[in-house]
Amino acid sequence: MADAVDKLARLMSWESFGDLLTIFWENLTLPNSDNSTIIYDLVVFHASSDPLISAIRAGLGFAFACWFQSMATGNHSWVDKLWSILPVLYAIHFSIRDMLYWPKDTPFVYVPRVYIATALILIWGVRLTYNFARKGGYGFDSEDYRWPYLAERIPTGLWLLFNIFFICLFQNLLLVAMTAPVYTAWRATLATVTPLNWIDLLAVVGFVAGLALETMADEQQWVFQEGKKKAIADKETLTGDNKRGFLTQGLFKYSRHPNFFGEMTIWWSVYLFSVAAAYPTHVAWINPSIVGVVALTLLFQISTTLTEHMASQKYPAYKLYKKTTSRLIPLPTGTPLDEVEKKSL
């Protein structure tokens, strides 16, 4: 038992993950192979590699592909098109790798926690992909409106570097890091298989709550935007939120970005699976796989600030909306926006 505790503590340590990244850095190249055995050699290479290292390699490959596409097309939203797809693939990779290479004469060790986390991420990915697709996000020319806005304001040389290191490289590695808790839950089984516990239940409840919040917010935003387009196309007299230009009702009455809050709740819940994987043998509420969700949370703070800056320039009433409604966390409203607008006249 003591050996299992020590091994689990070591596997969950920052030093252990640091050693893993060192191994990755020292083995960046693909194996040498002649054409006749390249598939076999790649399979052996994958089987002998740590799953996280394989995922990071894939992330670098997707980063290069996104950069190449952005330079070839002038469109910088290639990572956006992969945002709901790659985390699903990484989670599946972590969950089925053992099934691919498990010794035939050894009883297979099932890891329900990893499978549950992967199933939830799959549901998240399907829903988000659908929502992105119905807005036309997968159109060849579709681009996040914030990228052209920034490109016009950042010097060309700096923009090229921003595209390489932030849009393509950082965001692709972030997609790997977001799913690292699933890897950590798998990695913990190298020491001991921890039964499902109350932290897993908390993770599932938090994930479902975040997914429900994000789904409802996206649906309300979709209905509003489609209604506004129709009203403008029909040359109707615009009133209420249609006149303001942005949604302030439903969940948006309690949070200016309830979908963002739902998304963060989802990934903090995924992180809890990594904590549960060692509990109670090794109680560590903070482990290295927290890096991904912390980075995602900080990214949301930055993107929200930019989005609201642009909204305030476009919609005069948005500054008043900021005074009456919580930024992210859904909270009871203060003075109704209609009253604030009347007082400002």
mmCIF file of C-alpha atoms in Angstrom:
data_model
loop_
_atom_site.group_PDB
_atom_site.id
_atom_site.type_symbol
_atom_site.label_atom_id
_atom_site.label_comp_id
_atom_site.label_asym_id
_atom_site.label_seq_id
_atom_site.Cartn_x
_atom_site.Cartn_y
_atom_site.Cartn_z
ATOM 1 C CA MET A 1 0.000 0.000 0.000
ATOM 2 C CA ALA A 2 2.824 2.367 0.922
ATOM 3 C CA ASP A 3 4.514 1.700 -2.420
ATOM 4 C CA ALA A 4 1.276 2.514 -4.266
ATOM 5 C CA VAL A 5 0.890 5.762 -2.316
ATOM 6 C CA ASP A 6 4.460 6.813 -3.075
ATOM 7 C CA LYS A 7 4.151 5.891 -6.743
ATOM 8 C CA LEU A 8 0.855 7.757 -7.071
ATOM 9 C CA ALA A 9 2.297 10.853 -5.421
ATOM 10 C CA ARG A 10 5.256 10.716 -7.788
ATOM 11 C CA LEU A 11 3.079 10.262 -10.899
ATOM 12 C CA MET A 12 0.902 13.224 -9.884
ATOM 13 C CA SER A 13 3.847 15.497 -9.065
ATOM 14 C CA TRP A 14 4.969 18.555 -10.987
ATOM 15 C CA GLU A 15 8.456 17.058 -11.206
ATOM 16 C CA SER A 16 7.095 13.956 -12.948
ATOM 17 C CA PHE A 17 5.247 16.037 -15.545
ATOM 18 C CA GLY A 18 8.379 18.139 -15.987
ATOM 19 C CA ASP A 19 10.358 14.982 -16.712
ATOM 20 C CA LEU A 20 7.699 13.999 -19.244
ATOM 21 C CA LEU A 21 8.053 17.303 -21.085
ATOM 22 C CA THR A 22 11.831 16.881 -21.062
ATOM 23 C CA ILE A 23 11.433 13.494 -22.728
ATOM 24 C CA PHE A 24 9.130 15.099 -25.290
ATOM 25 C CA TRP A 25 11.641 17.843 -26.033
ATOM 26 C CA GLU A 26 14.485 15.351 -26.443
ATOM 27 C CA ASN A 27 12.451 13.172 -28.824
ATOM 28 C CA LEU A 28 10.846 15.626 -31.233
ATOM 29 C CA THR A 29 11.807 13.765 -34.388
ATOM 30 C CA LEU A 30 9.803 10.942 -35.945
ATOM 31 C CA PRO A 31 11.448 7.494 -36.279
ATOM 32 C CA ASN A 32 13.616 6.699 -39.278
ATOM 33 C CA SER A 33 11.924 4.232 -41.616
ATOM 34 C CA ASP A 34 11.995 2.969 -45.163
ATOM 35 C CA ASN A 35 8.769 3.181 -47.127
ATOM 36 C CA SER A 36 8.002 -0.540 -46.819
ATOM 37 C CA THR A 37 7.658 -0.483 -43.018
ATOM 38 C CA ILE A 38 6.619 3.108 -42.314
ATOM 39 C CA ILE A 39 3.126 2.226 -41.007
ATOM 40 C CA TYR A 40 4.480 -0.502 -38.743
ATOM 41 C CA ASP A 41 7.250 1.785 -37.483
ATOM 42 C CA LEU A 42 4.763 4.558 -36.730
ATOM 43 C CA VAL A 43 2.553 2.136 -34.798
ATOM 44 C CA VAL A 44 5.525 0.946 -32.759
ATOM 45 C CA PHE A 45 6.564 4.562 -32.215
ATOM 46 C CA HIS A 46 3.059 5.457 -30.993
ATOM 47 C CA ALA A 47 2.841 2.375 -28.753
ATOM 48 C CA SER A 48 6.174 3.213 -27.112
ATOM 49 C CA SER A 49 5.312 6.886 -26.556
ATOM 50 C CA ASP A 50 3.528 8.330 -23.552
ATOM 51 C CA PRO A 51 -0.065 9.277 -24.528
ATOM 52 C CA LEU A 52 0.393 12.912 -23.534
ATOM 53 C CA ILE A 53 3.574 13.186 -25.586
ATOM 54 C CA SER A 54 1.688 11.771 -28.580
ATOM 55 C CA ALA A 55 -1.080 14.334 -28.061
ATOM 56 C CA ILE A 56 1.408 17.202 -27.858
ATOM 57 C CA ARG A 57 3.035 16.028 -31.082
ATOM 58 C CA ALA A 58 -0.385 15.998 -32.721
ATOM 59 C CA GLY A 59 -1.071 19.481 -31.334
ATOM 60 C CA LEU A 60 2.119 20.791 -32.920
ATOM 61 C CA GLY A 61 1.109 19.200 -36.207
ATOM 62 C CA PHE A 62 -2.305 20.873 -36.110
ATOM 63 C CA ALA A 63 -0.633 24.171 -35.154
ATOM 64 C CA PHE A 64 1.530 23.991 -38.271
ATOM 65 C CA ALA A 65 -1.497 23.093 -40.424
ATOM 66 C CA CYS A 66 -3.472 26.048 -39.037
ATOM 67 C CA TRP A 67 -0.563 28.409 -39.652
ATOM 68 C CA PHE A 68 -0.113 27.130 -43.206
ATOM 69 C CA GLN A 69 -3.833 27.526 -43.941
ATOM 70 C CA SER A 70 -3.902 31.028 -42.458
ATOM 71 C CA MET A 71 -0.992 32.113 -44.643
ATOM 72 C CA ALA A 72 -2.499 30.495 -47.739
ATOM 73 C CA THR A 73 -6.034 31.861 -47.277
ATOM 74 C CA GLY A 74 -5.696 34.978 -45.123
ATOM 75 C CA ASN A 75 -8.284 33.434 -42.781
ATOM 76 C CA HIS A 76 -7.117 33.083 -39.157
ATOM 77 C CA SER A 77 -10.017 31.005 -37.780
ATOM 78 C CA TRP A 78 -8.717 27.528 -38.555
ATOM 79 C CA VAL A 79 -8.174 26.796 -34.866
ATOM 80 C CA ASP A 80 -11.749 27.925 -34.210
ATOM 81 C CA LYS A 81 -12.957 25.277 -36.668
ATOM 82 C CA LEU A 82 -11.066 22.618 -34.702
ATOM 83 C CA TRP A 83 -11.985 23.884 -31.217
ATOM 84 C CA SER A 84 -14.852 21.462 -30.605
ATOM 85 C CA ILE A 85 -13.234 18.534 -32.426
ATOM 86 C CA LEU A 86 -9.652 18.123 -31.216
ATOM 87 C CA PRO A 87 -10.404 17.844 -27.457
ATOM 88 C CA VAL A 88 -12.756 14.973 -28.287
ATOM 89 C CA LEU A 89 -10.039 13.209 -30.284
ATOM 90 C CA TYR A 90 -7.448 13.723 -27.536
ATOM 91 C CA ALA A 91 -9.813 12.386 -24.850
ATOM 92 C CA ILE A 92 -10.658 9.337 -26.982
ATOM 93 C CA HIS A 93 -6.932 8.815 -27.553
ATOM 94 C CA PHE A 94 -6.280 8.763 -23.800
ATOM 95 C CA SER A 95 -9.181 6.403 -23.143
ATOM 96 C CA ILE A 96 -8.607 3.750 -25.824
ATOM 97 C CA ARG A 97 -4.820 3.628 -26.073
ATOM 98 C CA ASP A 98 -4.583 0.732 -23.597
ATOM 99 C CA MET A 99 -7.185 -1.187 -25.598
ATOM 100 C CA LEU A 100 -4.937 -0.979 -28.653
ATOM 101 C CA TYR A 101 -1.760 -2.286 -27.042
ATOM 102 C CA TRP A 102 -2.833 -4.295 -23.983
ATOM 103 C CA PRO A 103 -0.994 -7.682 -23.715
ATOM 104 C CA LYS A 104 -3.321 -10.499 -24.774
ATOM 105 C CA ASP A 105 -2.418 -12.777 -21.843
ATOM 106 C CA THR A 106 -3.078 -10.092 -19.208
ATOM 107 C CA PRO A 107 -6.565 -9.279 -17.816
ATOM 108 C CA PHE A 108 -7.603 -5.862 -19.094
ATOM 109 C CA VAL A 109 -7.948 -3.095 -16.497
ATOM 110 C CA TYR A 110 -11.020 -0.946 -17.134
ATOM 111 C CA VAL A 111 -10.942 2.689 -16.047
ATOM 112 C CA PRO A 112 -14.574 3.918 -15.768
ATOM 113 C CA ARG A 113 -13.509 7.404 -14.722
ATOM 114 C CA VAL A 114 -11.616 7.958 -17.968
ATOM 115 C CA TYR A 115 -14.495 6.601 -20.043
ATOM 116 C CA ILE A 116 -17.052 8.797 -18.280
ATOM 117 C CA ALA A 117 -14.919 11.918 -18.794
ATOM 118 C CA THR A 118 -14.413 11.035 -22.459
ATOM 119 C CA ALA A 119 -18.144 10.429 -23.007
ATOM 120 C CA LEU A 120 -18.973 13.812 -21.491
ATOM 121 C CA ILE A 121 -16.378 15.581 -23.635
ATOM 122 C CA LEU A 122 -17.807 13.812 -26.688
ATOM 123 C CA ILE A 123 -21.293 15.160 -25.875
ATOM 124 C CA TRP A 124 -19.804 18.632 -25.400
ATOM 125 C CA GLY A 125 -18.010 18.391 -28.739
ATOM 126 C CA VAL A 126 -21.055 17.245 -30.699
ATOM 127 C CA ARG A 127 -23.215 20.045 -29.307
ATOM 128 C CA LEU A 128 -20.612 22.764 -29.813
ATOM 129 C CA THR A 129 -19.835 21.548 -33.327
ATOM 130 C CA TYR A 130 -23.535 21.694 -34.197
ATOM 131 C CA ASN A 131 -23.851 25.203 -32.786
ATOM 132 C CA PHE A 132 -20.750 26.378 -34.657
ATOM 133 C CA ALA A 133 -21.930 24.778 -37.897
ATOM 134 C CA ARG A 134 -25.413 26.314 -37.873
ATOM 135 C CA LYS A 135 -23.819 29.759 -37.565
ATOM 136 C CA GLY A 136 -21.784 29.047 -40.688
ATOM 137 C CA GLY A 137 -18.521 28.653 -38.790
ATOM 138 C CA TYR A 138 -17.231 25.909 -41.065
ATOM 139 C CA GLY A 139 -17.619 28.006 -44.176
ATOM 140 C CA PHE A 140 -14.278 28.409 -45.944
ATOM 141 C CA ASP A 141 -14.407 32.196 -45.634
ATOM 142 C CA SER A 142 -15.915 32.272 -42.129
ATOM 143 C CA GLU A 143 -13.638 34.083 -39.680
ATOM 144 C CA ASP A 144 -13.973 35.228 -36.074
ATOM 145 C CA TYR A 145 -14.760 38.948 -36.295
ATOM 146 C CA ARG A 146 -12.140 39.708 -33.657
ATOM 147 C CA TRP A 147 -9.178 38.608 -35.802
ATOM 148 C CA PRO A 148 -9.659 41.233 -38.579
ATOM 149 C CA TYR A 149 -10.262 43.835 -35.846
ATOM 150 C CA LEU A 150 -6.907 43.023 -34.226
ATOM 151 C CA ALA A 151 -5.088 42.645 -37.549
ATOM 152 C CA GLU A 152 -6.006 46.213 -38.477
ATOM 153 C CA ARG A 153 -4.546 47.541 -35.204
ATOM 154 C CA ILE A 154 -1.398 45.454 -34.811
ATOM 155 C CA PRO A 155 1.682 46.183 -36.972
ATOM 156 C CA THR A 156 2.134 43.604 -39.715
ATOM 157 C CA GLY A 157 5.300 42.057 -38.285
ATOM 158 C CA LEU A 158 3.821 41.675 -34.824
ATOM 159 C CA TRP A 159 0.603 40.297 -36.297
ATOM 160 C CA LEU A 160 2.552 37.560 -38.102
ATOM 161 C CA LEU A 161 4.191 36.599 -34.811
ATOM 162 C CA PHE A 162 0.838 36.817 -32.992
ATOM 163 C CA ASN A 163 -0.645 34.463 -35.547
ATOM 164 C CA ILE A 164 2.183 31.943 -35.164
ATOM 165 C CA PHE A 165 2.612 31.908 -31.400
ATOM 166 C CA PHE A 166 -0.849 32.741 -30.073
ATOM 167 C CA ILE A 167 -3.529 31.903 -32.614
ATOM 168 C CA CYS A 168 -1.904 28.742 -33.967
ATOM 169 C CA LEU A 169 0.628 27.420 -31.438
ATOM 170 C CA PHE A 170 -0.771 28.478 -28.061
ATOM 171 C CA GLN A 171 -4.383 27.671 -28.833
ATOM 172 C CA ASN A 172 -3.585 24.239 -30.264
ATOM 173 C CA LEU A 173 -1.462 23.337 -27.253
ATOM 174 C CA LEU A 174 -4.248 24.679 -25.038
ATOM 175 C CA LEU A 175 -6.655 22.170 -26.602
ATOM 176 C CA VAL A 176 -4.259 19.419 -25.528
ATOM 177 C CA ALA A 177 -3.866 20.895 -22.047
ATOM 178 C CA MET A 178 -7.636 21.163 -21.565
ATOM 179 C CA THR A 179 -7.911 17.380 -21.865
ATOM 180 C CA ALA A 180 -4.801 16.676 -19.768
ATOM 181 C CA PRO A 181 -6.974 15.828 -16.708
ATOM 182 C CA VAL A 182 -8.286 12.811 -18.645
ATOM 183 C CA TYR A 183 -4.679 11.776 -19.254
ATOM 184 C CA THR A 184 -3.887 12.320 -15.564
ATOM 185 C CA ALA A 185 -6.826 10.122 -14.563
ATOM 186 C CA TRP A 186 -5.371 7.415 -16.836
ATOM 187 C CA ARG A 187 -1.834 8.002 -15.580
ATOM 188 C CA ALA A 188 -2.924 7.466 -11.971
ATOM 189 C CA THR A 189 -3.895 3.885 -12.855
ATOM 190 C CA LEU A 190 -0.199 3.105 -13.349
ATOM 191 C CA ALA A 191 -0.035 3.144 -9.544
ATOM 192 C CA THR A 192 -3.534 2.053 -8.526
ATOM 193 C CA VAL A 193 -7.079 2.029 -9.867
ATOM 194 C CA THR A 194 -9.114 4.293 -7.606
ATOM 195 C CA PRO A 195 -12.848 3.474 -7.384
ATOM 196 C CA LEU A 196 -15.346 6.127 -8.423
ATOM 197 C CA ASN A 197 -16.013 8.514 -5.549
ATOM 198 C CA TRP A 198 -17.874 11.681 -4.593
ATOM 199 C CA ILE A 199 -15.438 13.901 -6.508
ATOM 200 C CA ASP A 200 -16.373 12.075 -9.707
ATOM 201 C CA LEU A 201 -20.032 12.742 -8.912
ATOM 202 C CA LEU A 202 -19.237 16.412 -8.342
ATOM 203 C CA ALA A 203 -17.389 16.489 -11.687
ATOM 204 C CA VAL A 204 -20.351 14.956 -13.542
ATOM 205 C CA VAL A 205 -22.897 17.275 -11.896
ATOM 206 C CA GLY A 206 -20.717 20.327 -12.590
ATOM 207 C CA PHE A 207 -20.165 19.270 -16.199
ATOM 208 C CA VAL A 208 -23.876 18.698 -16.851
ATOM 209 C CA ALA A 209 -24.771 22.013 -15.196
ATOM 210 C CA GLY A 210 -22.181 23.883 -17.266
ATOM 211 C CA LEU A 211 -23.292 22.147 -20.460
ATOM 212 C CA ALA A 212 -26.961 22.961 -19.759
ATOM 213 C CA LEU A 213 -26.119 26.608 -19.094
ATOM 214 C CA GLU A 214 -24.007 26.920 -22.243
ATOM 215 C CA THR A 215 -26.616 25.143 -24.367
ATOM 216 C CA MET A 216 -29.479 27.360 -23.178
ATOM 217 C CA ALA A 217 -27.394 30.523 -23.595
ATOM 218 C CA ASP A 218 -26.327 29.575 -27.127
ATOM 219 C CA GLU A 219 -29.910 28.726 -28.072
ATOM 220 C CA GLN A 220 -31.241 32.030 -26.710
ATOM 221 C CA GLN A 221 -28.520 33.922 -28.561
ATOM 222 C CA TRP A 222 -29.299 32.015 -31.784
ATOM 223 C CA VAL A 223 -33.036 32.722 -31.563
ATOM 224 C CA PHE A 224 -32.343 36.402 -30.871
ATOM 225 C CA GLN A 225 -29.853 36.845 -33.717
ATOM 226 C CA GLU A 226 -32.104 35.070 -36.213
ATOM 227 C CA GLY A 227 -35.090 37.158 -35.066
ATOM 228 C CA LYS A 228 -33.114 40.369 -35.390
ATOM 229 C CA LYS A 229 -31.971 39.446 -38.917
ATOM 230 C CA LYS A 230 -35.554 38.726 -39.938
ATOM 231 C CA ALA A 231 -36.842 41.970 -38.437
ATOM 232 C CA ILE A 232 -34.195 43.952 -40.318
ATOM 233 C CA ALA A 233 -34.851 42.051 -43.558
ATOM 234 C CA ASP A 234 -38.602 42.673 -43.225
ATOM 235 C CA LYS A 235 -37.904 46.366 -42.467
ATOM 236 C CA GLU A 236 -39.815 46.174 -39.198
ATOM 237 C CA THR A 237 -39.565 48.914 -36.570
ATOM 238 C CA LEU A 238 -36.913 47.706 -34.173
ATOM 239 C CA THR A 239 -37.722 47.778 -30.458
ATOM 240 C CA GLY A 240 -36.202 46.454 -27.234
ATOM 241 C CA ASP A 241 -33.097 44.298 -27.696
ATOM 242 C CA ASN A 242 -33.470 44.376 -31.479
ATOM 243 C CA LYS A 243 -33.074 48.131 -31.308
ATOM 244 C CA ARG A 244 -30.181 47.911 -28.850
ATOM 245 C CA GLY A 245 -28.510 45.349 -31.081
ATOM 246 C CA PHE A 246 -27.687 42.785 -28.385
ATOM 247 C CA LEU A 247 -29.503 40.336 -26.114
ATOM 248 C CA THR A 248 -30.338 41.319 -22.519
ATOM 249 C CA GLN A 249 -33.142 38.868 -21.728
ATOM 250 C CA GLY A 250 -33.265 35.243 -20.582
ATOM 251 C CA LEU A 251 -29.932 34.129 -19.130
ATOM 252 C CA PHE A 252 -28.363 37.312 -20.473
ATOM 253 C CA LYS A 253 -30.374 39.219 -17.912
ATOM 254 C CA TYR A 254 -28.191 37.711 -15.180
ATOM 255 C CA SER A 255 -24.844 37.433 -16.989
ATOM 256 C CA ARG A 256 -23.442 39.233 -20.000
ATOM 257 C CA HIS A 257 -21.721 36.009 -21.083
ATOM 258 C CA PRO A 258 -23.500 32.988 -19.547
ATOM 259 C CA ASN A 259 -22.179 30.749 -22.343
ATOM 260 C CA PHE A 260 -18.596 31.642 -21.404
ATOM 261 C CA PHE A 261 -19.304 30.859 -17.756
ATOM 262 C CA GLY A 262 -20.870 27.542 -18.766
ATOM 263 C CA GLU A 263 -17.793 26.651 -20.838
ATOM 264 C CA MET A 264 -15.425 27.382 -17.965
ATOM 265 C CA THR A 265 -17.611 25.346 -15.594
ATOM 266 C CA ILE A 266 -17.374 22.404 -17.995
ATOM 267 C CA TRP A 267 -13.583 22.342 -18.046
ATOM 268 C CA TRP A 268 -13.133 22.946 -14.324
ATOM 269 C CA SER A 269 -15.418 19.931 -13.877
ATOM 270 C CA VAL A 270 -13.236 17.877 -16.228
ATOM 271 C CA TYR A 271 -10.253 18.842 -14.079
ATOM 272 C CA LEU A 272 -11.955 17.316 -11.028
ATOM 273 C CA PHE A 273 -11.665 13.864 -12.627
ATOM 274 C CA SER A 274 -7.883 14.126 -12.247
ATOM 275 C CA VAL A 275 -8.287 14.921 -8.552
ATOM 276 C CA ALA A 276 -10.715 12.039 -8.080
ATOM 277 C CA ALA A 277 -8.261 9.620 -9.720
ATOM 278 C CA ALA A 278 -5.931 9.820 -6.724
ATOM 279 C CA TYR A 279 -8.467 10.394 -3.932
ATOM 280 C CA PRO A 280 -8.263 9.455 -1.073
ATOM 281 C CA THR A 281 -4.945 7.641 -1.496
ATOM 282 C CA HIS A 282 -3.229 10.866 -2.483
ATOM 283 C CA VAL A 283 -5.205 14.035 -1.805
ATOM 284 C CA ALA A 284 -4.009 16.738 -4.180
ATOM 285 C CA TRP A 285 -6.543 19.380 -5.191
ATOM 286 C CA ILE A 286 -3.922 21.016 -7.371
ATOM 287 C CA ASN A 287 -1.987 18.873 -9.821
ATOM 288 C CA PRO A 288 -0.135 19.708 -13.077
ATOM 289 C CA SER A 289 -3.186 19.140 -15.288
ATOM 290 C CA ILE A 290 -4.733 22.291 -13.791
ATOM 291 C CA VAL A 291 -2.543 24.337 -16.155
ATOM 292 C CA GLY A 292 -4.958 23.880 -19.066
ATOM 293 C CA VAL A 293 -8.119 25.054 -17.350
ATOM 294 C CA VAL A 294 -6.303 27.962 -15.682
ATOM 295 C CA ALA A 295 -4.974 29.066 -19.080
ATOM 296 C CA LEU A 296 -8.466 28.697 -20.562
ATOM 297 C CA THR A 297 -9.953 30.797 -17.761
ATOM 298 C CA LEU A 298 -7.388 33.547 -18.310
ATOM 299 C CA LEU A 299 -8.015 33.399 -22.066
ATOM 300 C CA PHE A 300 -11.725 33.935 -21.460
ATOM 301 C CA GLN A 301 -10.965 37.007 -19.350
ATOM 302 C CA ILE A 302 -8.908 38.497 -22.179
ATOM 303 C CA SER A 303 -11.344 37.575 -24.968
ATOM 304 C CA THR A 304 -14.303 38.852 -22.934
ATOM 305 C CA THR A 305 -12.577 42.189 -22.405
ATOM 306 C CA LEU A 306 -11.887 42.509 -26.146
ATOM 307 C CA THR A 307 -15.422 41.438 -27.087
ATOM 308 C CA GLU A 308 -16.970 43.964 -24.721
ATOM 309 C CA HIS A 309 -14.671 46.738 -25.910
ATOM 310 C CA MET A 310 -15.866 46.114 -29.459
ATOM 311 C CA ALA A 311 -19.506 45.841 -28.358
ATOM 312 C CA SER A 312 -19.284 49.142 -26.492
ATOM 313 C CA GLN A 313 -17.996 50.850 -29.646
ATOM 314 C CA LYS A 314 -20.745 49.342 -31.798
ATOM 315 C CA TYR A 315 -23.743 49.560 -29.434
ATOM 316 C CA PRO A 316 -24.205 52.756 -27.354
ATOM 317 C CA ALA A 317 -26.417 50.971 -24.802
ATOM 318 C CA TYR A 318 -23.812 48.319 -24.045
ATOM 319 C CA LYS A 319 -21.989 50.534 -21.540
ATOM 320 C CA LEU A 320 -25.228 50.813 -19.571
ATOM 321 C CA TYR A 321 -25.753 47.058 -19.840
ATOM 322 C CA LYS A 322 -22.352 46.531 -18.214
ATOM 323 C CA LYS A 323 -23.511 48.594 -15.242
ATOM 324 C CA THR A 324 -26.621 46.497 -14.623
ATOM 325 C CA THR A 325 -25.495 42.945 -15.358
ATOM 326 C CA SER A 326 -22.773 40.619 -14.064
ATOM 327 C CA ARG A 327 -19.856 40.006 -16.438
ATOM 328 C CA LEU A 328 -19.695 36.191 -16.212
ATOM 329 C CA ILE A 329 -21.224 34.624 -13.104
ATOM 330 C CA PRO A 330 -25.046 34.698 -13.281
ATOM 331 C CA LEU A 331 -26.205 36.998 -10.478
ATOM 332 C CA PRO A 332 -29.426 38.824 -9.571
ATOM 333 C CA THR A 333 -29.798 41.996 -11.606
ATOM 334 C CA GLY A 334 -29.636 45.503 -10.252
ATOM 335 C CA THR A 335 -31.634 48.344 -11.735
ATOM 336 C CA PRO A 336 -33.410 47.171 -14.914
ATOM 337 C CA LEU A 337 -31.679 48.293 -18.092
ATOM 338 C CA ASP A 338 -34.830 50.043 -19.340
ATOM 339 C CA GLU A 339 -34.812 52.301 -16.258
ATOM 340 C CA VAL A 340 -31.099 52.995 -16.574
ATOM 341 C CA GLU A 341 -31.607 53.993 -20.204
ATOM 342 C CA LYS A 342 -34.468 56.346 -19.314
ATOM 343 C CA LYS A 343 -32.368 58.037 -16.624
ATOM 344 C CA SER A 344 -29.462 58.460 -19.044
ATOM 345 C CA LEU A 345 -31.605 60.384 -21.558
#
